[in-house]
């Protein structure tokens, strides 16, 4: 039980990679805050975990709304008196070529993927600084490193998240808080399940390890960055992509 009774906030954790991360922490003894905008799914995921005897509590919360997030953080602190780990995972895509991209689609992606981590990190920082202990893990993407045609908005946010991570790592290091990012490659999710066989084959040719990644691969990196073994690592981006970005 590597994280027994530690309080972990995972945003966007009602499904996908976030759910796997939340589950992995809960299986290691943590109390996990399942945070998402989708009320039904957030409740269902929390129930799924608690039915297995894991510790989880659901919070329907929009990560872009500072007031909502601050209220949630206050509730968590009132009840558990601590927040040990924040995983900024919530993210969206609204892909289009730049010439066709609407302002709304640009703004929506910037809002969730970049403002979200800013808002959530700001909301937990005071408690972590007081405790002189904390781990912040931001889920970026290799698209933020390599860029991708049709994803200018998404790539800009994920590159931004990497810069944000380095800056908070510098700001918070003296208070015993580390901040790192994970840049996943192509992960098996409902999104990538929709790819045609031809696109999937082309993709696999670009991945030295020859398979798509799994949400478990990302969760494993997350647990490592939150662990004691990673206590001297900060400001870094761990790429989990089967070697695609080498
Ligand atoms: P996903 O299945 O779409 O899950 C993301 C979750 O975040 C959804 O439940 C979504 O809810 C929620 N969310 C969206 N906006 C939110 C908001 N404002 N406040 C709170 N929650 C919100 O995505 P995923 O594939 O697991 O991706 C998770 C993270 O990994 C993202 O940051 C993504 O960019 C990154 N990533 C994914 C891949 C991949 O291959 N899948 C690769 C690299 C990086 P709704 O759907 O109801 O809006």
Coordinates of N, CA, C and O and ligand atoms in Angstrom, one line a residue, residues 12 14-18 35-38 61-64 89-92 112-113 139-141 154 158 184-187 189 191-192, ligand 1:
X12 N -11.1 14.8 -14.4 CA -11.5 14.0 -15.6 C -11.4 12.5 -15.3 O -11.0 11.8 -16.2
X14 N -13.8 10.2 -14.4 CA -15.0 9.3 -14.5 C -14.8 8.3 -15.6 O -15.5 7.3 -15.6
X15 N -13.8 8.5 -16.5 CA -13.5 7.5 -17.5 C -12.1 7.6 -18.1 O -11.4 8.5 -17.7
X16 N -11.8 6.7 -19.0 CA -10.5 6.8 -19.7 C -9.3 6.8 -18.8 O -9.3 6.0 -17.8
X17 N -8.3 7.5 -19.2 CA -7.0 7.5 -18.5 C -7.1 7.9 -17.0 O -6.6 7.3 -16.1
X18 N -8.0 9.0 -16.8 CA -8.2 9.5 -15.5 C -8.7 8.4 -14.5 O -8.3 8.3 -13.4
X35 N -13.2 13.4 -9.9 CA -13.7 14.8 -10.3 C -14.0 14.8 -11.8 O -13.1 14.5 -12.6
X36 N -15.2 15.2 -12.1 CA -15.5 15.2 -13.6 C -16.8 16.1 -13.7 O -17.5 16.3 -12.8
X37 N -17.0 16.5 -15.0 CA -18.2 17.3 -15.3 C -19.5 16.4 -15.5 O -20.6 16.9 -15.3
X38 N -19.3 15.2 -15.9 CA -20.4 14.3 -16.2 C -20.9 13.6 -14.9 O -20.3 12.7 -14.4
X61 N -17.6 18.6 -10.9 CA -16.9 19.9 -10.9 C -16.3 20.2 -12.2 O -15.7 19.3 -12.9
X62 N -16.5 21.4 -12.7 CA -15.9 21.9 -13.9 C -14.5 22.5 -13.5 O -14.5 23.5 -12.8
X63 N -13.4 21.9 -14.1 CA -12.1 22.4 -13.7 C -11.8 23.8 -14.1 O -10.8 24.3 -13.7
X64 N -12.6 24.3 -15.0 CA -12.3 25.7 -15.5 C -12.9 26.7 -14.6 O -12.6 27.9 -14.8
X89 N -5.7 15.8 -15.1 CA -5.9 14.9 -16.3 C -7.0 15.4 -17.3 O -6.9 15.0 -18.5
X90 N -8.0 16.1 -16.8 CA -9.1 16.4 -17.6 C -8.6 17.1 -18.9 O -7.8 18.1 -18.8
X91 N -9.1 16.7 -20.0 CA -8.7 17.3 -21.3 C -9.6 17.0 -22.4 O -10.4 16.0 -22.3
X92 N -9.7 17.9 -23.4 CA -10.6 17.7 -24.5 C -9.8 17.9 -25.8 O -8.8 18.6 -25.8
X112 N -10.2 24.2 -21.1 CA -10.2 23.0 -20.3 C -8.7 22.6 -20.1 O -8.3 22.3 -18.9
X113 N -7.9 22.5 -21.1 CA -6.6 21.9 -21.1 C -5.5 22.7 -20.4 O -4.6 22.2 -19.9
X139 N -1.1 15.9 -17.0 CA -1.1 15.0 -18.2 C -1.1 15.9 -19.4 O -2.0 16.6 -19.8
X140 N 0.1 15.8 -20.1 CA 0.3 16.5 -21.3 C 0.1 15.6 -22.5 O -0.9 14.8 -22.4
X141 N 0.9 15.6 -23.5 CA 0.7 14.7 -24.7 C 2.0 14.9 -25.5 O 2.6 15.9 -25.6
X154 N -5.0 21.9 -29.5 CA -4.6 20.9 -28.5 C -3.1 20.9 -28.3 O -2.6 20.9 -27.1
X158 N -1.0 21.5 -24.8 CA -0.1 20.5 -24.2 C 1.3 21.0 -24.0 O 2.0 20.7 -23.1
X184 N 1.7 11.2 -22.8 CA 1.4 9.9 -23.4 C 1.4 10.1 -24.9 O 1.1 11.1 -25.5
X185 N 1.7 8.9 -25.6 CA 1.5 8.8 -27.0 C 0.1 8.4 -27.4 O -0.8 9.0 -26.8
X186 N 0.0 7.4 -28.3 CA -1.4 7.0 -28.6 C -1.8 5.9 -27.7 O -1.1 4.8 -27.6
X187 N -2.8 6.1 -26.9 CA -3.3 5.2 -25.9 C -4.6 4.6 -26.3 O -5.4 5.3 -26.9
X189 N -8.0 4.0 -26.2 CA -9.2 4.5 -25.5 C -10.3 4.5 -26.5 O -10.1 4.2 -27.7
X191 N -11.5 6.8 -28.0 CA -11.1 7.7 -29.1 C -10.2 7.0 -30.2 O -10.5 7.0 -31.4
X192 N -9.2 6.3 -29.7 CA -8.3 5.6 -30.7 C -9.0 4.3 -31.2 O -8.5 3.8 -32.3
Ligands
LIG1 P1 -11.5 11.1 -22.0 O1 -11.8 9.7 -22.1 O2 -12.2 12.0 -23.0 O3 -11.6 11.6 -20.5 C1 -11.5 13.0 -20.2 C2 -12.5 13.3 -19.1 O4 -12.4 14.7 -18.7 C3 -14.0 13.1 -19.5 O5 -14.7 12.3 -18.6 C4 -14.5 14.5 -19.6 O6 -15.9 14.6 -19.4 C5 -13.7 15.2 -18.5 N1 -13.7 16.6 -18.7 C6 -13.8 17.4 -19.8 N2 -13.9 18.7 -19.5 C7 -13.9 18.8 -18.2 C8 -14.0 19.9 -17.3 N3 -14.1 21.1 -17.7 N4 -14.0 19.6 -15.9 C9 -13.9 18.4 -15.5 N5 -13.8 17.3 -16.3 C10 -13.8 17.5 -17.6 O7 -9.9 11.4 -22.3 P2 -8.7 10.5 -22.2 O8 -8.4 9.9 -23.5 O9 -8.8 9.6 -21.0 O10 -7.5 11.6 -21.9 C11 -7.2 12.0 -20.6 C12 -6.0 13.0 -20.7 O11 -4.9 12.3 -21.3 C13 -6.3 14.2 -21.4 O12 -5.7 15.3 -20.9 C14 -5.7 13.9 -22.8 O13 -5.4 15.1 -23.5 C15 -4.5 13.1 -22.4 N6 -4.0 12.3 -23.5 C16 -4.8 11.3 -24.0 C17 -4.2 10.5 -25.1 C18 -5.0 9.3 -25.7 O14 -4.5 8.7 -26.6 N7 -6.2 9.0 -25.2 C19 -2.9 10.7 -25.5 C20 -2.2 11.8 -25.0 C21 -2.7 12.5 -23.9 P3 -16.9 14.8 -20.7 O15 -16.4 13.9 -21.7 O16 -18.2 14.5 -20.1 O17 -16.7 16.2 -21.1

